[in-house]
Coordinates of C-alpha atoms in Angstrom, one line a residue:
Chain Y
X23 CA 0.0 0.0 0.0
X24 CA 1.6 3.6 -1.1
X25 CA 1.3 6.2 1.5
X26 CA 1.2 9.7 1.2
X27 CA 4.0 11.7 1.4
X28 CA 3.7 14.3 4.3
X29 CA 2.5 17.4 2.5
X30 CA 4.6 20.4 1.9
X31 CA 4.3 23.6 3.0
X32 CA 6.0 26.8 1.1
X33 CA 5.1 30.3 0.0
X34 CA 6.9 33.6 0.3
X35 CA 6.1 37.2 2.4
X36 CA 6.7 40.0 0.3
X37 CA 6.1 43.6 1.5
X38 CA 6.5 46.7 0.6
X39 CA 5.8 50.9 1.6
X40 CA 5.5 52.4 -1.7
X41 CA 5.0 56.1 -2.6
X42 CA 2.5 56.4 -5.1
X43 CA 1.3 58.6 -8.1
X44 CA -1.0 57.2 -10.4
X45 CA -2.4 60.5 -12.4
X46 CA -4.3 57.5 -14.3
X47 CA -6.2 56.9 -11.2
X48 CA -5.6 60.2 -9.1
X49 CA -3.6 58.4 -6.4
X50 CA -0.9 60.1 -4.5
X51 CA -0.5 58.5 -1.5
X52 CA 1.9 56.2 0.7
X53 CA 0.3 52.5 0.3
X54 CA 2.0 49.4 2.5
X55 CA 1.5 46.6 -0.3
X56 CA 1.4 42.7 -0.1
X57 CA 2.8 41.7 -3.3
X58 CA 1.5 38.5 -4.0
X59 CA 2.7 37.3 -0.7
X60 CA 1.9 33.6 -0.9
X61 CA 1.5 30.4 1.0
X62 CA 1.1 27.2 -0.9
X63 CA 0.7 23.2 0.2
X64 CA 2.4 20.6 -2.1
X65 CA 2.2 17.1 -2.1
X66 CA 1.8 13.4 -4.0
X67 CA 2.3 10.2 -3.8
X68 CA 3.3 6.8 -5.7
X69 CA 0.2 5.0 -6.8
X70 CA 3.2 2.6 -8.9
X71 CA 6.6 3.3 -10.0
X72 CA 4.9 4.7 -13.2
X73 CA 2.2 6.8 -11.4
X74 CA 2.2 9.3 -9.2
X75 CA -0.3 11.6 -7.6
X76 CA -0.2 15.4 -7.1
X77 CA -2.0 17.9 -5.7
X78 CA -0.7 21.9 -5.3
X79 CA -3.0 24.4 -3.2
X80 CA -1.2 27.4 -3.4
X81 CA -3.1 31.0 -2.1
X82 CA -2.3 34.7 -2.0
X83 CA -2.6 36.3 1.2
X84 CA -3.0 39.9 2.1
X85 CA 0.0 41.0 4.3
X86 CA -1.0 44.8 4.2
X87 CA -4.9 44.6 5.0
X88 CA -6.1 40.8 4.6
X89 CA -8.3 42.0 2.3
X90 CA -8.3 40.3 -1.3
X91 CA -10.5 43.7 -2.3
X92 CA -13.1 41.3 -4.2
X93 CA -15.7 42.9 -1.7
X94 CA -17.4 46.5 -1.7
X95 CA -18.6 46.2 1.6
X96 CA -15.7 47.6 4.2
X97 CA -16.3 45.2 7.3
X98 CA -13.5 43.6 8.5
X99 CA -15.7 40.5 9.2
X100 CA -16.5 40.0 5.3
X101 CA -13.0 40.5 4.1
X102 CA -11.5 37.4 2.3
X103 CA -7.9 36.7 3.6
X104 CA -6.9 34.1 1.0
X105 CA -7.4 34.6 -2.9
X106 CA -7.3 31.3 -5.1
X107 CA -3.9 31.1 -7.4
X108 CA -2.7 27.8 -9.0
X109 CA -4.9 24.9 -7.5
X110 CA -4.9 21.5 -9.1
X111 CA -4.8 17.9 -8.7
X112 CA -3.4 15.2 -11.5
X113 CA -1.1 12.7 -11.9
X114 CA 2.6 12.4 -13.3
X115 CA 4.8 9.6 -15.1
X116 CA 7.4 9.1 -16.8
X117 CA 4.8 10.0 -20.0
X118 CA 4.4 13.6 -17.8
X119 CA 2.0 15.6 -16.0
X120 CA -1.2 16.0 -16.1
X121 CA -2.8 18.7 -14.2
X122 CA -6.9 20.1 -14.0
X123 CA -7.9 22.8 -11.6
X124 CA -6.8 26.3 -11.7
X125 CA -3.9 27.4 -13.1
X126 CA -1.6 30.1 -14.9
X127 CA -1.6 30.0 -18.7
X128 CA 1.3 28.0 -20.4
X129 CA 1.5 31.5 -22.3
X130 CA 1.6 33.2 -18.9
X131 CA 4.2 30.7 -17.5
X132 CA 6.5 31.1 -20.6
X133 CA 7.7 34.5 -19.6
X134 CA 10.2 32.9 -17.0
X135 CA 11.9 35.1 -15.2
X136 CA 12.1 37.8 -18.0
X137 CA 9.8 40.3 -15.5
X138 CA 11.9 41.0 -12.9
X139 CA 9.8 43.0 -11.4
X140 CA 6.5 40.3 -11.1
X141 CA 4.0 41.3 -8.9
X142 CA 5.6 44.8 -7.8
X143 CA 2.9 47.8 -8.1
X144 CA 3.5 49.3 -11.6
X145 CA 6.5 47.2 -12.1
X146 CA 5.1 44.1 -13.3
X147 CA 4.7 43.4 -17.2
X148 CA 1.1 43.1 -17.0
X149 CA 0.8 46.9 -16.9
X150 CA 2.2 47.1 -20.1
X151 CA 1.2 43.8 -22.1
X152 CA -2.2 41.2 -21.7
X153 CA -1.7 37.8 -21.5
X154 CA -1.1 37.2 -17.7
X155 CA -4.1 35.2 -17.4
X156 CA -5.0 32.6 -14.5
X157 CA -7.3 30.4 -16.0
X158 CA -10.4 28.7 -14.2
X159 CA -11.5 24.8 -15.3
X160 CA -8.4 24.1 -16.6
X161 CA -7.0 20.9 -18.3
X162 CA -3.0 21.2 -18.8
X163 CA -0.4 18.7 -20.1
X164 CA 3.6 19.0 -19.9
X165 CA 5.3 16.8 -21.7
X166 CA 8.7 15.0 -19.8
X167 CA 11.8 16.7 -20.9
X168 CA 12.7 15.4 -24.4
X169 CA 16.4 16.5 -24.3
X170 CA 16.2 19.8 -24.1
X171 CA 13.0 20.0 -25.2
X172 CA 9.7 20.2 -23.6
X173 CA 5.8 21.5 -24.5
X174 CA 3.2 22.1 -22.3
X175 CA -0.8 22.4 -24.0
X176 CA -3.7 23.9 -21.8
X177 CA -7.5 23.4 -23.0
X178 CA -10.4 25.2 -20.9
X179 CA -13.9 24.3 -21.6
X180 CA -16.5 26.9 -21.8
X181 CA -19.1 25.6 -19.6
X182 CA -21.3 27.8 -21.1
X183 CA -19.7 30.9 -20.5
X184 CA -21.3 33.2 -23.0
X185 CA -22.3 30.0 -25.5
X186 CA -19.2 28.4 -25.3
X187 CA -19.8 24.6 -24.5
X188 CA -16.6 22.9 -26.5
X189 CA -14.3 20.8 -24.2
X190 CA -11.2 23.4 -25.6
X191 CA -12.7 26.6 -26.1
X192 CA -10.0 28.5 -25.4
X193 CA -5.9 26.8 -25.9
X194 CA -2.5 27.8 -24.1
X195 CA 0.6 26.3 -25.2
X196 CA 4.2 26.6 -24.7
X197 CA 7.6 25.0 -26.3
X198 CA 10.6 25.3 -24.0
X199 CA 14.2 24.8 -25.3
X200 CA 16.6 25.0 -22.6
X201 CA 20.4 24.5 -23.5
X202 CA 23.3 25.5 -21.5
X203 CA 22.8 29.1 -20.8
X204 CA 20.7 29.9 -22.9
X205 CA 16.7 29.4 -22.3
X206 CA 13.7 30.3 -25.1
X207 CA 10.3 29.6 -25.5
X208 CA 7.1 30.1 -27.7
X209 CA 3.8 30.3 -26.8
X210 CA 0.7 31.1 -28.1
X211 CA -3.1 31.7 -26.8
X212 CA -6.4 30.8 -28.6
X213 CA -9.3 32.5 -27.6
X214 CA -7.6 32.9 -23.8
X215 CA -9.8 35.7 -22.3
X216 CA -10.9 37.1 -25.4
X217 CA -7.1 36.7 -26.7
X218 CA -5.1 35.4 -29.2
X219 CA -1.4 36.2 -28.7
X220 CA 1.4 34.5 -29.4
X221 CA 4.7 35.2 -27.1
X222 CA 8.7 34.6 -27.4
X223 CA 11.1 34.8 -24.9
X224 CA 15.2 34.4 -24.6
X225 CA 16.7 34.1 -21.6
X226 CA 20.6 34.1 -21.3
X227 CA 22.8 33.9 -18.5
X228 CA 26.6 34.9 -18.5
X229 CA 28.2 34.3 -14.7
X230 CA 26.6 37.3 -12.5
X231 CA 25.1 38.9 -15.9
X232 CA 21.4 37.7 -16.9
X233 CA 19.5 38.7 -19.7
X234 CA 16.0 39.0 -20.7
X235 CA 13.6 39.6 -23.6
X236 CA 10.0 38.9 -24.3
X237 CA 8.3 40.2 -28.0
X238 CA 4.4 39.4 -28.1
X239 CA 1.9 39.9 -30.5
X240 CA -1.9 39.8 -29.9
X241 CA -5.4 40.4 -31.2
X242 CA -8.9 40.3 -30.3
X243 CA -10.3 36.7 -30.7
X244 CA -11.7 36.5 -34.8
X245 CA -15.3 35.7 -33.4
X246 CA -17.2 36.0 -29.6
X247 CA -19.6 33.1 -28.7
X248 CA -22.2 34.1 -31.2
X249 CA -19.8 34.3 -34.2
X250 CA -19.9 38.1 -34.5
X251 CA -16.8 39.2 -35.9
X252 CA -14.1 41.4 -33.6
X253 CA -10.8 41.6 -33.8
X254 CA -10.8 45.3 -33.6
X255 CA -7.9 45.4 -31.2
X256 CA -4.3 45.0 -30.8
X257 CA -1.9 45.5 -28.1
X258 CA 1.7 44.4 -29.1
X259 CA 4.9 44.5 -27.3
X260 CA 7.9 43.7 -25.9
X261 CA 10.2 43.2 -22.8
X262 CA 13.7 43.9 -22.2
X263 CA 15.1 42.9 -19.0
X264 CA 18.7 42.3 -17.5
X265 CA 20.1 41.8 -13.5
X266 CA 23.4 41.8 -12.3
X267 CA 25.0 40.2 -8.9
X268 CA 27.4 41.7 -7.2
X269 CA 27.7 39.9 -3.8
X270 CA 25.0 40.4 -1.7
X271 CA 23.4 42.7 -4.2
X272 CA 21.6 42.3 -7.5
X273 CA 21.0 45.1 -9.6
X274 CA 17.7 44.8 -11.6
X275 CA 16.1 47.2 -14.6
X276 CA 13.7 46.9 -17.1
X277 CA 12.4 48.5 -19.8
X278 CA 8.8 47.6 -21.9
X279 CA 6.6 48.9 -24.6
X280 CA 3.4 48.2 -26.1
X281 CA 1.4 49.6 -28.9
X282 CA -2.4 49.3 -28.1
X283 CA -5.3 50.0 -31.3
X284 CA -8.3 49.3 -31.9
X285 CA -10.8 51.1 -34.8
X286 CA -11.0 54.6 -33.0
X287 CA -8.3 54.6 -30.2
X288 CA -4.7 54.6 -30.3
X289 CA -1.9 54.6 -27.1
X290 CA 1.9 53.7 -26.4
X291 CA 2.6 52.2 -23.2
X292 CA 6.1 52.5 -21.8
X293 CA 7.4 51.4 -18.7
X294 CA 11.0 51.8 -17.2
X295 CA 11.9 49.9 -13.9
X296 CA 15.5 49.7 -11.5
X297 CA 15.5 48.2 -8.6
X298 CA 18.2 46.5 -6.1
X299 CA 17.8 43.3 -3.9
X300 CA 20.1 43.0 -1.1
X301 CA 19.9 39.4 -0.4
X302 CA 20.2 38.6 3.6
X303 CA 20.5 35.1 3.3
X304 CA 19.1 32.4 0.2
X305 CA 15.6 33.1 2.0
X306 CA 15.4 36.7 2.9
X307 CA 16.0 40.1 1.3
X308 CA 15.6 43.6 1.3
X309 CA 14.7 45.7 -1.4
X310 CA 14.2 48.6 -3.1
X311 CA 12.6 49.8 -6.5
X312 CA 11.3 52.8 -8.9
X313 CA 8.5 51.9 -11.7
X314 CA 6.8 54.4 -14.3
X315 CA 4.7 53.6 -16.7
X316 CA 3.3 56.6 -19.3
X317 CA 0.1 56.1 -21.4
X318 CA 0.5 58.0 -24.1
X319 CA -3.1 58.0 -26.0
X320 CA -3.8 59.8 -29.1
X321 CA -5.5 62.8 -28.8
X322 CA -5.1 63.4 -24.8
X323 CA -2.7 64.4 -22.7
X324 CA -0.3 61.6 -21.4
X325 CA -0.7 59.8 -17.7
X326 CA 2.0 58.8 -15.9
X327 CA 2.1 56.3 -12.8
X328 CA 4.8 56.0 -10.5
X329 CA 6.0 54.2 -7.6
X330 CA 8.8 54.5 -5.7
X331 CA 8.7 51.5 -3.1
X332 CA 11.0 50.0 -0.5
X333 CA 10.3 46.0 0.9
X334 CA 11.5 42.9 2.1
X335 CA 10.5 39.5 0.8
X336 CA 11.1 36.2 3.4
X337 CA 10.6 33.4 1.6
X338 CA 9.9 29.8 3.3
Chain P
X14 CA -24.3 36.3 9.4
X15 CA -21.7 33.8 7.8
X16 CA -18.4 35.2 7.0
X17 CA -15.2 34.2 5.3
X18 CA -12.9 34.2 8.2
X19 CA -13.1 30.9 9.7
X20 CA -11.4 29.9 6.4
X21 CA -8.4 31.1 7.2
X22 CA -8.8 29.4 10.9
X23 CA -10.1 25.9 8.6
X24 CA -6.8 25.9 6.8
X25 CA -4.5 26.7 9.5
X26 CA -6.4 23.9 12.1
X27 CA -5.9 21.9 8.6
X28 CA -2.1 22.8 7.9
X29 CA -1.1 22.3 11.7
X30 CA -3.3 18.9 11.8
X31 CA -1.5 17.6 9.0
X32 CA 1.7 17.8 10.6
X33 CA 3.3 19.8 7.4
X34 CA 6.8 20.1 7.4
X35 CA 7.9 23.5 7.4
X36 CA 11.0 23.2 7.2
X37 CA 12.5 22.1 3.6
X38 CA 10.6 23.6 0.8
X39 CA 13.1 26.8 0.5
X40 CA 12.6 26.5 -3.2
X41 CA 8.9 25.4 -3.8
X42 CA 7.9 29.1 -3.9
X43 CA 10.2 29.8 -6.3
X44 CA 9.4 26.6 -8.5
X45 CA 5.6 27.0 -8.5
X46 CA 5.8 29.2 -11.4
X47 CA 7.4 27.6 -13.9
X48 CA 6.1 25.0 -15.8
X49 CA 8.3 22.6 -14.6
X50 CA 6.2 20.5 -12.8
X51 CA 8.8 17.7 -12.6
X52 CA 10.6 19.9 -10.5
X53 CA 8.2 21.1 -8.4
X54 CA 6.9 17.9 -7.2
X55 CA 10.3 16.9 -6.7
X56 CA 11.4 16.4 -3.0
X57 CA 13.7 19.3 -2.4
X58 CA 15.6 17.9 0.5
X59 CA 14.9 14.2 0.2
X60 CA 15.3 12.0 3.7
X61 CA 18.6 10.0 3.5
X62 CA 16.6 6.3 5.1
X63 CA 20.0 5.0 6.3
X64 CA 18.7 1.4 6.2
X65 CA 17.6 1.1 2.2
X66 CA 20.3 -0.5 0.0
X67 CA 20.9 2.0 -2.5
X68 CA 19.1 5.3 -0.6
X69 CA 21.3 8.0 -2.2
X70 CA 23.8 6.4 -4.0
X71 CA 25.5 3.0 -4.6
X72 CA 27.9 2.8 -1.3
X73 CA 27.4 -0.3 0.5
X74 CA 24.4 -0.1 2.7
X75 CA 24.0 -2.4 5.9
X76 CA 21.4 -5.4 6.1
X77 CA 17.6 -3.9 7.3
X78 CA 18.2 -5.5 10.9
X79 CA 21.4 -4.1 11.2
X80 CA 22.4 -2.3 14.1
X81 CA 23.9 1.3 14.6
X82 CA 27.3 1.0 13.9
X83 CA 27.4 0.3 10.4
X84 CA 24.5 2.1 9.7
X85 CA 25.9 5.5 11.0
X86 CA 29.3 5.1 8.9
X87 CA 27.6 4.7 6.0
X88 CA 25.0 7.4 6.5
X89 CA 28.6 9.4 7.0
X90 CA 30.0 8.4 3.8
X91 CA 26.5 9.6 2.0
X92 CA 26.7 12.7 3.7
X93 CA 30.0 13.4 2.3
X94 CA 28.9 13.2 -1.2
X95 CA 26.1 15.0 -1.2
X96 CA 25.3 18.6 -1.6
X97 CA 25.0 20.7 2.1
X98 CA 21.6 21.9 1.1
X99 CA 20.1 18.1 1.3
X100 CA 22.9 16.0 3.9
X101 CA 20.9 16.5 7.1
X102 CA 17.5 14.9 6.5
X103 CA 17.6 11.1 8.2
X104 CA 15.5 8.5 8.5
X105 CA 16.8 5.9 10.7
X106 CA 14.7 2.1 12.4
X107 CA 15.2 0.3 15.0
X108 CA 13.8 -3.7 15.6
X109 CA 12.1 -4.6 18.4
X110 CA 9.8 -6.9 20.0
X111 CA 6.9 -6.8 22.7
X112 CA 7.4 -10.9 23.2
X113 CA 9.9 -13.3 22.5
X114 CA 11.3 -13.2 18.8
X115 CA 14.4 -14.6 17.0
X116 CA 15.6 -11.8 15.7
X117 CA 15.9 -9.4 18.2
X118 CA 15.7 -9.2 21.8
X119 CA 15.5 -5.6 22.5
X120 CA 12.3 -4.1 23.9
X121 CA 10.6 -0.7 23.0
X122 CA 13.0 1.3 25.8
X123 CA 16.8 -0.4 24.0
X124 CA 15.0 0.7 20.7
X125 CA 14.1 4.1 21.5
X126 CA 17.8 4.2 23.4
X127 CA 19.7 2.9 20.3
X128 CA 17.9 5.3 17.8
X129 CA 18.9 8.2 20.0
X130 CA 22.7 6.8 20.2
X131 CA 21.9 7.3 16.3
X132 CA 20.6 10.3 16.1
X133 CA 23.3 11.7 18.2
X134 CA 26.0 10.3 15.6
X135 CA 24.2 11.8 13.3
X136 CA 24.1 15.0 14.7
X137 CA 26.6 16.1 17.2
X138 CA 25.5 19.5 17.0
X139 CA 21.6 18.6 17.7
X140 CA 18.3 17.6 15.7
X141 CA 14.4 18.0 15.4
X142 CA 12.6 15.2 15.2
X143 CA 10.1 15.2 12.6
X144 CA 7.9 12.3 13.4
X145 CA 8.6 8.8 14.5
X146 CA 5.8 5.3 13.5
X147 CA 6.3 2.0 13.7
X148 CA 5.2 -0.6 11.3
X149 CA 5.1 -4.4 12.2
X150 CA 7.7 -6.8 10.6
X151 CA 7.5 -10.9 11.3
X152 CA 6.1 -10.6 14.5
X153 CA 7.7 -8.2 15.9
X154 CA 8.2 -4.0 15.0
X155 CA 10.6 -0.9 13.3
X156 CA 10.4 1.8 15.3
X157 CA 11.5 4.4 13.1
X158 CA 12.5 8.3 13.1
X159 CA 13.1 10.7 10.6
X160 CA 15.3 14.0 11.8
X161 CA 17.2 16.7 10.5
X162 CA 20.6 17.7 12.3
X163 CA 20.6 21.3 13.4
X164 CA 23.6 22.6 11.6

């Protein structure tokens, strides 16, 4: 008889006090900000030497307020302290892993560590590009590694959701090549969210010097449920990304634009980050960061948002 | 009114019930978004079971009944060769019987004294035990612990 392995317990506390001006929303305040601060629970077992079980739990929790902000209503006593991130259960073999539940896109997951700014207030890549989707009722496959090659392929049935009733109405998948120092990938989206984008990224490392770029492409879905024709927006893009160690301290910037379109409306996005890490130990660091990110639309004045922000992250 | 913070009080009775080690996983968080899912359900800091032929690597092991001495050198000899991050996570056994047996004639209290001789070896600077079962073999039991040295 197999027995469960004792489940695992991980996640990561990251805080920060940032000073903030959004003229996009009017903000211009101090803010103390969980960023994605995390706690997850891990775990399998061997049904046979071929077969094993899996399960991952994994929620965000709300350092700064435990409030998820999911909820108009301001009492403490209706505030949710744990949002859902990747949840699944499935099975794994030595033909791969099979996941359903809750998950990250393969498109999303493709990005690697290319943002080095994930999750910070205006420093993450989602202010800039789509694509960064979490995906309920998901069904997702990774291949083992084939060399250096390996492919992951998500399908999410509708479930009626606006008329869609197909077992893959919308499609994720990724291709990663990893070789030496050197790490790319491909993806693409069908229908994801409304989406269709397809995403590269390289990712080099040479000794304390590491490298990033993501380029992505992306369009309205041809059709909505009903078949009426879209596709009347674009937002393409791209990432450029690059750290540097020096001891104890990694220096981090980052610089990303998009184009967004669609028939009557046109706008640039750019956002330039730095940062620094000061690592305290492999679990714990200190850290510091500046973000801006300018809207430029056609035909109005631009908006710039800005955050200056100062943290530490423990993980565990 | 029902409201959503007894979840939080559900998981944590739930974490803390199942007894959820805490204390290896320094690289989960960091895994859990890639799609390496090989990885990630990969045992970080896998427990070194000093009594398993073959365990960690191909050095000789000693014979499941064993006794300490043997078993402690060549728990020393895995340590050496593998990396710090994953050398101080043990699982050690110990025979005994609540009767008469053949194989053994020590009784819960020499097992529960021998493992601790053990542990000790292991760890001259200390250890945590994790969690200690037994599980019945011919008659009579293992007693085992698993333990990580304080370094």
């Amino acid at each position: 008889m197999a027995y469960a392995e004792a489940p695992t317990l991980y996640g990561k506390a990251n805080i920060s006090l940032n000073q903030v001006d959004l003229e996009t929303s009017g903000e211009d305040e101090w803010d103390l900000v969980s960023n994605a601060s995390r706690i997850g629970v891990k775990g399998g077992y061997d049904i046979n030497p071929n077969l094993k079980a899996i399960y991952k739990l994994e929620y965000e929790v709300f350092l700064d307020d435990g409030d998820d902000g999911s909820l108009d209503d301001n009492e403490d006593s209706n505030k949710s302290e744990f949002s859902q991130r990747n949840v699944y259960a499935g099975f794994q073999g030595n033909w791969g892993t099979l996941v359903a539940g809750k998950h990250d896109t393969p498109l999303k997951m493709a990005q690697g560590t290319v943002d080095r700014f994930n999750d910070l207030q205006v420093g993450d890549i989602k202010e800039v590009l789509n694509g960064e989707n979490r995906e309920s009722d998901i069904v997702m496959y990774t291949t083992p590694k084939m060399g250096d090659l390996s492919a992951t392929v998500a399908v999410t049935p509708g479930e009626e959701t606006d008329g869609d009733d197909g077992v893959a109405d919308s499609v994720s998948l990724a291709l990663n090549y990893m070789v030496g120092n050197l790490s790319l990938a491909l993806a693409n989206d069908s229908e994801v969210a409304g989406w269709d984008i397809t995403r590269a990224v390289a990712e080099y490392a040479m000794g304390d010097f590491k490298l990033g770029l993501l380029i992505q492409d992306g369009e309205e879905s041809d059709t909505n449920s009903d078949g009426d024709a879209l596709n009347d927006e674009e937002l393409d893009g791209f990432v450029i990304s690059g750290e540097y160690a020096i001891n104890k301290i990694i220096l981090k910037a980052q610089y990303a634009e998009s184009d967004h379109e669609a028939v009557a409306f046109q706008e640039d996005i750019t956002q330039i980050n730095i940062g620094a890490d000061y690592k305290l130990d492999d679990n714990s660091m200190v850290f510091a960061y500046l973000a801006n990110v300018e809207h430029d639309e056609d035909g109005a004045d631009s908006e710039d948002d800005d955050v200056l922000g100062v943290g530490y992250e423990i993980k565990f | 009114m029902i409201t959503r913070l007894p979840t939080a009080v559900i998981i944590s009775l739930f974490i803390s019930l199942l007894g959820i080690n805490t204390v290896y996983a320094e690289f989960d968080v960091d895994d859990a978004d890639s799609l390496d899912f090989e990885s990630f359900h990969k045992e970080k800091n896998p427990v070194i079971k000093t009594y398993e032929k073959n365990s960690d690597n191909a050095s000789p092991q000693p014979a499941a009944t064993d006794d300490q001495e043997a078993d402690v050198k060549t728990s020393n000899e895995q340590a050496a060769l593998i990396p710090k991050a994953v050398k101080s996570r043990y699982e050690i056994r110990q025979r005994f019987t609540t009767g008469k047996s053949d194989n053994t004639s020590d009784g819960p209290l020499q097992a529960i004294d021998a493992l601790y001789k053990k542990m000790a070896t292991h760890c001259p600077n200390g250890w945590s035990k994790e969690k200690e079962w037994s599980v019945p073999i011919e008659g009579d039991f293992y007693l085992h612990y698993q333990f990580n040295c304080r370094d």
